[in-house]
Amino acid sequence: MLRTPSPDGLRFAFGTLTVLAVKVTRWDRDAARGGMLCAPLAGLAVGVAAAAAGLLLLALGAGTLLAAVATAAVPAVLTRGLHLDGLADTADGLGSGKPAEDALRIMKQSDIGPFGVLALLFTLLAQVAALAQAYDGSWARGALAAVVSATAARLALTTAARTGVPAARPEGLGAAVAGVVPAGGALAATAAVTLAGTAAGAYLGPYDALRTALAVVCAVAVAELLLRHCVRRFGGVTGDVFGGVAETAATTALVVLVLG
């Protein structure tokens, strides 16, 4: 039976997924389960802050490109850059073409290789370009894109932490949260975020409602493809893989939101 996440789960989500001064009081599997189920709520908070930064610059007379840069920068700041770092490390591990043990060793190194640099470059360019296009449409579409992408990114973390997805290492954040979310909980979270996104998009029109729902679904689907590839290559997930999954979902959501 699926249990409602406790306050410990909320503290786990905000304390591990953001820089907000939230003390994590429990570090066990039950708290991790609640925390990963609450991950989209942490994403919602990050997305609102990102949208606020973009809208503030627009109100001060800045152009949509600068607003887009600020909107993309806020999630990086509020996560200490961990998701972007995870994306870079995952790209280096996958790009190395080496066996799992060697690839995991490469991912633990502090430096960033060429695959990681390219992944960061094109991901951030895509995010800024999509956000700028959304703000060109209207301030509301830009704000919606910021919130939806950040929430979808953390929803991808929830689905990546579901039962049956093993950890590649016995230690680290990846091992702490791997397999903690019941499959039913991951599906329920996906449905809830999709419905909420649809409702938010409906304020801009029927097409925006459909496109927002599609953005969430596509974000989770593309992140799932990366997740499965990493599990095959590394034997499981790591904290870096979670970061790569989140950034992949955020970028996918943004791209879908500006298509058509």
PDB file of C-alpha atoms in Angstrom:
ATOM      1  CA  MET A   1       0.000   0.000   0.000  1.00  0.00           C
ATOM      2  CA  LEU A   2       1.345   3.451  -0.958  1.00  0.00           C
ATOM      3  CA  ARG A   3       1.887   5.676   2.065  1.00  0.00           C
ATOM      4  CA  THR A   4       1.725   9.450   2.095  1.00  0.00           C
ATOM      5  CA  PRO A   5       5.225  10.975   2.369  1.00  0.00           C
ATOM      6  CA  SER A   6       6.001  12.217   5.882  1.00  0.00           C
ATOM      7  CA  PRO A   7       7.546  15.570   6.862  1.00  0.00           C
ATOM      8  CA  ASP A   8      10.847  13.676   6.936  1.00  0.00           C
ATOM      9  CA  GLY A   9      10.355  12.961   3.248  1.00  0.00           C
ATOM     10  CA  LEU A  10       9.814  16.631   2.486  1.00  0.00           C
ATOM     11  CA  ARG A  11      12.931  17.554   4.431  1.00  0.00           C
ATOM     12  CA  PHE A  12      14.879  14.868   2.582  1.00  0.00           C
ATOM     13  CA  ALA A  13      13.699  16.188  -0.795  1.00  0.00           C
ATOM     14  CA  PHE A  14      14.445  19.850  -0.135  1.00  0.00           C
ATOM     15  CA  GLY A  15      17.571  19.165   1.911  1.00  0.00           C
ATOM     16  CA  THR A  16      19.241  16.969  -0.711  1.00  0.00           C
ATOM     17  CA  LEU A  17      17.881  18.430  -3.954  1.00  0.00           C
ATOM     18  CA  THR A  18      18.208  22.152  -3.174  1.00  0.00           C
ATOM     19  CA  VAL A  19      20.518  24.529  -1.309  1.00  0.00           C
ATOM     20  CA  LEU A  20      17.643  25.659   0.898  1.00  0.00           C
ATOM     21  CA  ALA A  21      18.488  25.528   4.588  1.00  0.00           C
ATOM     22  CA  VAL A  22      16.419  22.437   5.339  1.00  0.00           C
ATOM     23  CA  LYS A  23      17.926  20.014   7.829  1.00  0.00           C
ATOM     24  CA  VAL A  24      17.642  16.352   6.875  1.00  0.00           C
ATOM     25  CA  THR A  25      16.715  14.651  10.147  1.00  0.00           C
ATOM     26  CA  ARG A  26      16.576  11.090   8.816  1.00  0.00           C
ATOM     27  CA  TRP A  27      18.764   9.320   6.276  1.00  0.00           C
ATOM     28  CA  ASP A  28      17.095   5.930   5.944  1.00  0.00           C
ATOM     29  CA  ARG A  29      15.181   4.149   3.212  1.00  0.00           C
ATOM     30  CA  ASP A  30      11.771   5.326   4.433  1.00  0.00           C
ATOM     31  CA  ALA A  31      12.884   8.962   4.432  1.00  0.00           C
ATOM     32  CA  ALA A  32      14.521   8.493   1.035  1.00  0.00           C
ATOM     33  CA  ARG A  33      11.301   7.005  -0.328  1.00  0.00           C
ATOM     34  CA  GLY A  34       9.278   9.959   0.875  1.00  0.00           C
ATOM     35  CA  GLY A  35      11.945  12.356  -0.353  1.00  0.00           C
ATOM     36  CA  MET A  36      12.020  10.991  -3.875  1.00  0.00           C
ATOM     37  CA  LEU A  37       8.229  10.982  -4.037  1.00  0.00           C
ATOM     38  CA  CYS A  38       8.352  14.660  -3.005  1.00  0.00           C
ATOM     39  CA  ALA A  39      11.085  15.502  -5.521  1.00  0.00           C
ATOM     40  CA  PRO A  40       8.618  17.192  -7.936  1.00  0.00           C
ATOM     41  CA  LEU A  41       7.620  19.568  -5.129  1.00  0.00           C
ATOM     42  CA  ALA A  42      11.256  20.595  -4.753  1.00  0.00           C
ATOM     43  CA  GLY A  43      11.317  21.057  -8.523  1.00  0.00           C
ATOM     44  CA  LEU A  44       8.219  23.237  -8.340  1.00  0.00           C
ATOM     45  CA  ALA A  45       9.949  25.517  -5.826  1.00  0.00           C
ATOM     46  CA  VAL A  46      13.065  25.716  -7.999  1.00  0.00           C
ATOM     47  CA  GLY A  47      10.960  26.427 -11.078  1.00  0.00           C
ATOM     48  CA  VAL A  48       9.031  29.227  -9.387  1.00  0.00           C
ATOM     49  CA  ALA A  49      12.297  30.846  -8.312  1.00  0.00           C
ATOM     50  CA  ALA A  50      13.687  30.506 -11.838  1.00  0.00           C
ATOM     51  CA  ALA A  51      10.557  32.036 -13.357  1.00  0.00           C
ATOM     52  CA  ALA A  52      10.677  34.890 -10.835  1.00  0.00           C
ATOM     53  CA  ALA A  53      14.245  35.724 -11.857  1.00  0.00           C
ATOM     54  CA  GLY A  54      13.327  35.815 -15.534  1.00  0.00           C
ATOM     55  CA  LEU A  55      10.198  37.879 -14.980  1.00  0.00           C
ATOM     56  CA  LEU A  56      12.081  40.350 -12.789  1.00  0.00           C
ATOM     57  CA  LEU A  57      14.595  41.008 -15.549  1.00  0.00           C
ATOM     58  CA  LEU A  58      11.806  41.423 -18.086  1.00  0.00           C
ATOM     59  CA  ALA A  59      10.081  43.906 -15.782  1.00  0.00           C
ATOM     60  CA  LEU A  60      13.340  45.857 -15.493  1.00  0.00           C
ATOM     61  CA  GLY A  61      13.546  46.150 -19.254  1.00  0.00           C
ATOM     62  CA  ALA A  62      15.918  43.313 -20.118  1.00  0.00           C
ATOM     63  CA  GLY A  63      15.465  41.323 -23.308  1.00  0.00           C
ATOM     64  CA  THR A  64      14.152  37.800 -23.504  1.00  0.00           C
ATOM     65  CA  LEU A  65      17.618  36.299 -24.031  1.00  0.00           C
ATOM     66  CA  LEU A  66      18.963  37.727 -20.783  1.00  0.00           C
ATOM     67  CA  ALA A  67      15.803  36.638 -18.991  1.00  0.00           C
ATOM     68  CA  ALA A  68      16.325  33.149 -20.384  1.00  0.00           C
ATOM     69  CA  VAL A  69      19.925  33.048 -19.158  1.00  0.00           C
ATOM     70  CA  ALA A  70      18.835  34.058 -15.652  1.00  0.00           C
ATOM     71  CA  THR A  71      16.039  31.480 -15.684  1.00  0.00           C
ATOM     72  CA  ALA A  72      18.467  28.716 -16.672  1.00  0.00           C
ATOM     73  CA  ALA A  73      21.030  29.863 -14.089  1.00  0.00           C
ATOM     74  CA  VAL A  74      18.718  29.752 -11.065  1.00  0.00           C
ATOM     75  CA  PRO A  75      18.224  25.945 -11.034  1.00  0.00           C
ATOM     76  CA  ALA A  76      21.999  25.509 -11.318  1.00  0.00           C
ATOM     77  CA  VAL A  77      22.527  27.791  -8.328  1.00  0.00           C
ATOM     78  CA  LEU A  78      19.756  26.220  -6.258  1.00  0.00           C
ATOM     79  CA  THR A  79      21.185  22.732  -6.805  1.00  0.00           C
ATOM     80  CA  ARG A  80      24.849  23.708  -6.328  1.00  0.00           C
ATOM     81  CA  GLY A  81      25.374  22.721  -9.945  1.00  0.00           C
ATOM     82  CA  LEU A  82      25.151  19.053  -8.940  1.00  0.00           C
ATOM     83  CA  HIS A  83      22.789  18.034 -11.722  1.00  0.00           C
ATOM     84  CA  LEU A  84      24.921  19.692 -14.374  1.00  0.00           C
ATOM     85  CA  ASP A  85      28.012  18.091 -12.868  1.00  0.00           C
ATOM     86  CA  GLY A  86      26.232  14.745 -12.942  1.00  0.00           C
ATOM     87  CA  LEU A  87      25.321  15.265 -16.587  1.00  0.00           C
ATOM     88  CA  ALA A  88      28.946  15.995 -17.472  1.00  0.00           C
ATOM     89  CA  ASP A  89      30.275  13.001 -15.529  1.00  0.00           C
ATOM     90  CA  THR A  90      27.662  10.693 -17.040  1.00  0.00           C
ATOM     91  CA  ALA A  91      28.571  11.873 -20.534  1.00  0.00           C
ATOM     92  CA  ASP A  92      32.248  11.219 -19.833  1.00  0.00           C
ATOM     93  CA  GLY A  93      31.478   7.749 -18.510  1.00  0.00           C
ATOM     94  CA  LEU A  94      29.289   6.818 -21.453  1.00  0.00           C
ATOM     95  CA  GLY A  95      31.585   8.428 -23.991  1.00  0.00           C
ATOM     96  CA  SER A  96      34.655   6.615 -22.702  1.00  0.00           C
ATOM     97  CA  GLY A  97      33.453   3.334 -24.181  1.00  0.00           C
ATOM     98  CA  LYS A  98      35.195   1.511 -21.326  1.00  0.00           C
ATOM     99  CA  PRO A  99      33.853  -1.345 -19.179  1.00  0.00           C
ATOM    100  CA  ALA A 100      31.564  -0.438 -16.287  1.00  0.00           C
ATOM    101  CA  GLU A 101      34.250  -0.410 -13.587  1.00  0.00           C
ATOM    102  CA  ASP A 102      36.545   1.876 -15.568  1.00  0.00           C
ATOM    103  CA  ALA A 103      33.683   4.125 -16.651  1.00  0.00           C
ATOM    104  CA  LEU A 104      32.563   4.538 -13.035  1.00  0.00           C
ATOM    105  CA  ARG A 105      36.119   5.442 -12.072  1.00  0.00           C
ATOM    106  CA  ILE A 106      36.202   8.102 -14.789  1.00  0.00           C
ATOM    107  CA  MET A 107      32.924   9.512 -13.500  1.00  0.00           C
ATOM    108  CA  LYS A 108      34.336   9.880  -9.984  1.00  0.00           C
ATOM    109  CA  GLN A 109      37.279  11.973 -11.138  1.00  0.00           C
ATOM    110  CA  SER A 110      37.052  15.687 -10.347  1.00  0.00           C
ATOM    111  CA  ASP A 111      37.951  16.879 -13.840  1.00  0.00           C
ATOM    112  CA  ILE A 112      35.563  17.090 -16.807  1.00  0.00           C
ATOM    113  CA  GLY A 113      36.478  15.427 -20.088  1.00  0.00           C
ATOM    114  CA  PRO A 114      35.563  16.419 -23.642  1.00  0.00           C
ATOM    115  CA  PHE A 115      32.267  14.506 -23.655  1.00  0.00           C
ATOM    116  CA  GLY A 116      31.230  16.241 -20.461  1.00  0.00           C
ATOM    117  CA  VAL A 117      32.115  19.671 -21.826  1.00  0.00           C
ATOM    118  CA  LEU A 118      30.127  19.061 -24.993  1.00  0.00           C
ATOM    119  CA  ALA A 119      27.149  17.751 -23.040  1.00  0.00           C
ATOM    120  CA  LEU A 120      27.117  20.833 -20.801  1.00  0.00           C
ATOM    121  CA  LEU A 121      27.587  23.219 -23.711  1.00  0.00           C
ATOM    122  CA  PHE A 122      24.788  21.898 -25.893  1.00  0.00           C
ATOM    123  CA  THR A 123      22.406  21.257 -22.989  1.00  0.00           C
ATOM    124  CA  LEU A 124      22.707  24.797 -21.651  1.00  0.00           C
ATOM    125  CA  LEU A 125      22.494  26.272 -25.154  1.00  0.00           C
ATOM    126  CA  ALA A 126      19.313  24.302 -25.800  1.00  0.00           C
ATOM    127  CA  GLN A 127      17.800  25.357 -22.478  1.00  0.00           C
ATOM    128  CA  VAL A 128      18.561  29.054 -22.979  1.00  0.00           C
ATOM    129  CA  ALA A 129      17.389  29.006 -26.609  1.00  0.00           C
ATOM    130  CA  ALA A 130      14.110  27.308 -25.686  1.00  0.00           C
ATOM    131  CA  LEU A 131      13.479  29.641 -22.755  1.00  0.00           C
ATOM    132  CA  ALA A 132      14.194  32.704 -24.898  1.00  0.00           C
ATOM    133  CA  GLN A 133      11.703  31.458 -27.488  1.00  0.00           C
ATOM    134  CA  ALA A 134       9.116  30.835 -24.758  1.00  0.00           C
ATOM    135  CA  TYR A 135       9.590  34.369 -23.388  1.00  0.00           C
ATOM    136  CA  ASP A 136       9.295  35.721 -26.936  1.00  0.00           C
ATOM    137  CA  GLY A 137       5.841  34.138 -27.032  1.00  0.00           C
ATOM    138  CA  SER A 138       4.785  35.833 -23.793  1.00  0.00           C
ATOM    139  CA  TRP A 139       6.003  36.309 -20.247  1.00  0.00           C
ATOM    140  CA  ALA A 140       3.440  33.720 -19.127  1.00  0.00           C
ATOM    141  CA  ARG A 141       4.746  31.075 -21.519  1.00  0.00           C
ATOM    142  CA  GLY A 142       8.290  31.722 -20.355  1.00  0.00           C
ATOM    143  CA  ALA A 143       7.308  31.410 -16.718  1.00  0.00           C
ATOM    144  CA  LEU A 144       5.314  28.242 -17.427  1.00  0.00           C
ATOM    145  CA  ALA A 145       8.292  26.722 -19.246  1.00  0.00           C
ATOM    146  CA  ALA A 146      10.576  27.445 -16.289  1.00  0.00           C
ATOM    147  CA  VAL A 147       8.216  25.829 -13.785  1.00  0.00           C
ATOM    148  CA  VAL A 148       7.290  22.823 -15.912  1.00  0.00           C
ATOM    149  CA  SER A 149      10.873  21.989 -16.876  1.00  0.00           C
ATOM    150  CA  ALA A 150      12.144  22.155 -13.289  1.00  0.00           C
ATOM    151  CA  THR A 151       9.260  20.042 -12.007  1.00  0.00           C
ATOM    152  CA  ALA A 152       9.613  17.488 -14.794  1.00  0.00           C
ATOM    153  CA  ALA A 153      13.333  17.227 -14.070  1.00  0.00           C
ATOM    154  CA  ARG A 154      12.644  16.199 -10.472  1.00  0.00           C
ATOM    155  CA  LEU A 155       9.804  13.932 -11.538  1.00  0.00           C
ATOM    156  CA  ALA A 156      12.411  12.085 -13.614  1.00  0.00           C
ATOM    157  CA  LEU A 157      14.347  11.558 -10.380  1.00  0.00           C
ATOM    158  CA  THR A 158      11.269  10.008  -8.813  1.00  0.00           C
ATOM    159  CA  THR A 159      10.838   7.553 -11.676  1.00  0.00           C
ATOM    160  CA  ALA A 160      14.578   6.790 -11.764  1.00  0.00           C
ATOM    161  CA  ALA A 161      14.466   5.842  -8.074  1.00  0.00           C
ATOM    162  CA  ARG A 162      11.725   3.264  -8.569  1.00  0.00           C
ATOM    163  CA  THR A 163      11.883  -0.339  -7.467  1.00  0.00           C
ATOM    164  CA  GLY A 164      13.912  -2.555  -9.784  1.00  0.00           C
ATOM    165  CA  VAL A 165      16.531   0.040 -10.735  1.00  0.00           C
ATOM    166  CA  PRO A 166      19.755  -1.044  -8.989  1.00  0.00           C
ATOM    167  CA  ALA A 167      22.612   1.062  -7.685  1.00  0.00           C
ATOM    168  CA  ALA A 168      25.924   0.837  -9.541  1.00  0.00           C
ATOM    169  CA  ARG A 169      27.913   1.432  -6.344  1.00  0.00           C
ATOM    170  CA  PRO A 170      27.241   0.409  -2.733  1.00  0.00           C
ATOM    171  CA  GLU A 171      27.820   3.955  -1.478  1.00  0.00           C
ATOM    172  CA  GLY A 172      26.783   7.515  -2.284  1.00  0.00           C
ATOM    173  CA  LEU A 173      23.473   9.293  -2.853  1.00  0.00           C
ATOM    174  CA  GLY A 174      22.654   7.028  -5.779  1.00  0.00           C
ATOM    175  CA  ALA A 175      22.797   3.976  -3.553  1.00  0.00           C
ATOM    176  CA  ALA A 176      20.783   5.738  -0.845  1.00  0.00           C
ATOM    177  CA  VAL A 177      17.801   6.378  -3.121  1.00  0.00           C
ATOM    178  CA  ALA A 178      18.041   3.609  -5.738  1.00  0.00           C
ATOM    179  CA  GLY A 179      14.952   1.411  -5.771  1.00  0.00           C
ATOM    180  CA  VAL A 180      13.151   3.195  -2.917  1.00  0.00           C
ATOM    181  CA  VAL A 181      10.053   4.343  -4.841  1.00  0.00           C
ATOM    182  CA  PRO A 182       7.320   1.776  -5.504  1.00  0.00           C
ATOM    183  CA  ALA A 183       6.334   1.512  -9.151  1.00  0.00           C
ATOM    184  CA  GLY A 184       2.822   2.622  -8.255  1.00  0.00           C
ATOM    185  CA  GLY A 185       4.193   5.693  -6.533  1.00  0.00           C
ATOM    186  CA  ALA A 186       6.243   6.634  -9.590  1.00  0.00           C
ATOM    187  CA  LEU A 187       3.172   6.268 -11.818  1.00  0.00           C
ATOM    188  CA  ALA A 188       1.039   8.304  -9.426  1.00  0.00           C
ATOM    189  CA  ALA A 189       3.631  11.081  -9.307  1.00  0.00           C
ATOM    190  CA  THR A 190       3.837  11.122 -13.104  1.00  0.00           C
ATOM    191  CA  ALA A 191       0.066  11.340 -13.413  1.00  0.00           C
ATOM    192  CA  ALA A 192      -0.142  14.107 -10.803  1.00  0.00           C
ATOM    193  CA  VAL A 193       2.538  16.248 -12.440  1.00  0.00           C
ATOM    194  CA  THR A 194       1.047  15.698 -15.899  1.00  0.00           C
ATOM    195  CA  LEU A 195      -2.418  16.716 -14.724  1.00  0.00           C
ATOM    196  CA  ALA A 196      -1.064  19.752 -12.880  1.00  0.00           C
ATOM    197  CA  GLY A 197       0.902  20.799 -15.953  1.00  0.00           C
ATOM    198  CA  THR A 198      -2.161  20.375 -18.131  1.00  0.00           C
ATOM    199  CA  ALA A 199      -4.217  22.552 -15.794  1.00  0.00           C
ATOM    200  CA  ALA A 200      -1.529  25.246 -15.750  1.00  0.00           C
ATOM    201  CA  GLY A 201      -1.224  25.201 -19.525  1.00  0.00           C
ATOM    202  CA  ALA A 202      -4.991  25.455 -19.894  1.00  0.00           C
ATOM    203  CA  TYR A 203      -4.857  29.060 -18.657  1.00  0.00           C
ATOM    204  CA  LEU A 204      -3.030  29.891 -21.904  1.00  0.00           C
ATOM    205  CA  GLY A 205      -5.372  27.883 -24.118  1.00  0.00           C
ATOM    206  CA  PRO A 206      -6.295  24.304 -25.083  1.00  0.00           C
ATOM    207  CA  TYR A 207      -3.218  23.847 -27.260  1.00  0.00           C
ATOM    208  CA  ASP A 208      -0.912  24.931 -24.443  1.00  0.00           C
ATOM    209  CA  ALA A 209      -2.643  22.470 -22.119  1.00  0.00           C
ATOM    210  CA  LEU A 210      -1.970  19.624 -24.528  1.00  0.00           C
ATOM    211  CA  ARG A 211       1.582  20.745 -25.224  1.00  0.00           C
ATOM    212  CA  THR A 212       2.383  21.014 -21.515  1.00  0.00           C
ATOM    213  CA  ALA A 213       1.099  17.509 -20.861  1.00  0.00           C
ATOM    214  CA  LEU A 214       3.136  16.237 -23.799  1.00  0.00           C
ATOM    215  CA  ALA A 215       6.226  18.033 -22.473  1.00  0.00           C
ATOM    216  CA  VAL A 216       5.997  16.215 -19.143  1.00  0.00           C
ATOM    217  CA  VAL A 217       5.419  12.825 -20.758  1.00  0.00           C
ATOM    218  CA  CYS A 218       8.251  13.291 -23.257  1.00  0.00           C
ATOM    219  CA  ALA A 219      10.604  14.518 -20.528  1.00  0.00           C
ATOM    220  CA  VAL A 220      10.036  11.364 -18.486  1.00  0.00           C
ATOM    221  CA  ALA A 221      10.247   9.126 -21.574  1.00  0.00           C
ATOM    222  CA  VAL A 222      13.565  10.549 -22.830  1.00  0.00           C
ATOM    223  CA  ALA A 223      15.006  10.499 -19.309  1.00  0.00           C
ATOM    224  CA  GLU A 224      13.929   6.846 -19.088  1.00  0.00           C
ATOM    225  CA  LEU A 225      15.884   6.041 -22.250  1.00  0.00           C
ATOM    226  CA  LEU A 226      19.020   7.560 -20.733  1.00  0.00           C
ATOM    227  CA  LEU A 227      18.385   5.762 -17.448  1.00  0.00           C
ATOM    228  CA  ARG A 228      18.088   2.357 -19.115  1.00  0.00           C
ATOM    229  CA  HIS A 229      21.215   2.949 -21.168  1.00  0.00           C
ATOM    230  CA  CYS A 230      23.157   3.873 -18.030  1.00  0.00           C
ATOM    231  CA  VAL A 231      21.905   0.800 -16.184  1.00  0.00           C
ATOM    232  CA  ARG A 232      23.083  -1.383 -19.071  1.00  0.00           C
ATOM    233  CA  ARG A 233      26.472   0.343 -19.255  1.00  0.00           C
ATOM    234  CA  PHE A 234      27.232   0.847 -15.563  1.00  0.00           C
ATOM    235  CA  GLY A 235      25.215  -1.934 -13.965  1.00  0.00           C
ATOM    236  CA  GLY A 236      22.974   0.541 -12.160  1.00  0.00           C
ATOM    237  CA  VAL A 237      22.527   4.174 -11.218  1.00  0.00           C
ATOM    238  CA  THR A 238      24.783   6.635  -9.427  1.00  0.00           C
ATOM    239  CA  GLY A 239      24.290  10.157  -8.158  1.00  0.00           C
ATOM    240  CA  ASP A 240      25.797  11.367 -11.427  1.00  0.00           C
ATOM    241  CA  VAL A 241      23.260   9.393 -13.429  1.00  0.00           C
ATOM    242  CA  PHE A 242      20.446  10.974 -11.435  1.00  0.00           C
ATOM    243  CA  GLY A 243      21.857  14.394 -12.303  1.00  0.00           C
ATOM    244  CA  GLY A 244      22.108  13.495 -15.976  1.00  0.00           C
ATOM    245  CA  VAL A 245      18.547  12.180 -15.976  1.00  0.00           C
ATOM    246  CA  ALA A 246      17.246  15.407 -14.403  1.00  0.00           C
ATOM    247  CA  GLU A 247      18.994  17.699 -16.897  1.00  0.00           C
ATOM    248  CA  THR A 248      17.881  15.532 -19.796  1.00  0.00           C
ATOM    249  CA  ALA A 249      14.262  15.727 -18.649  1.00  0.00           C
ATOM    250  CA  ALA A 250      14.430  19.501 -18.121  1.00  0.00           C
ATOM    251  CA  THR A 251      15.875  20.090 -21.587  1.00  0.00           C
ATOM    252  CA  THR A 252      13.376  17.777 -23.274  1.00  0.00           C
ATOM    253  CA  ALA A 253      10.455  19.526 -21.588  1.00  0.00           C
ATOM    254  CA  LEU A 254      11.708  22.928 -22.707  1.00  0.00           C
ATOM    255  CA  VAL A 255      12.177  21.828 -26.306  1.00  0.00           C
ATOM    256  CA  VAL A 256       8.698  20.289 -26.499  1.00  0.00           C
ATOM    257  CA  LEU A 257       7.143  23.424 -24.995  1.00  0.00           C
ATOM    258  CA  VAL A 258       8.416  25.615 -27.825  1.00  0.00           C
ATOM    259  CA  LEU A 259       7.649  23.294 -30.733  1.00  0.00           C
ATOM    260  CA  GLY A 260       4.691  24.016 -32.977  1.00  0.00           C
TER     261      GLY A 260
END
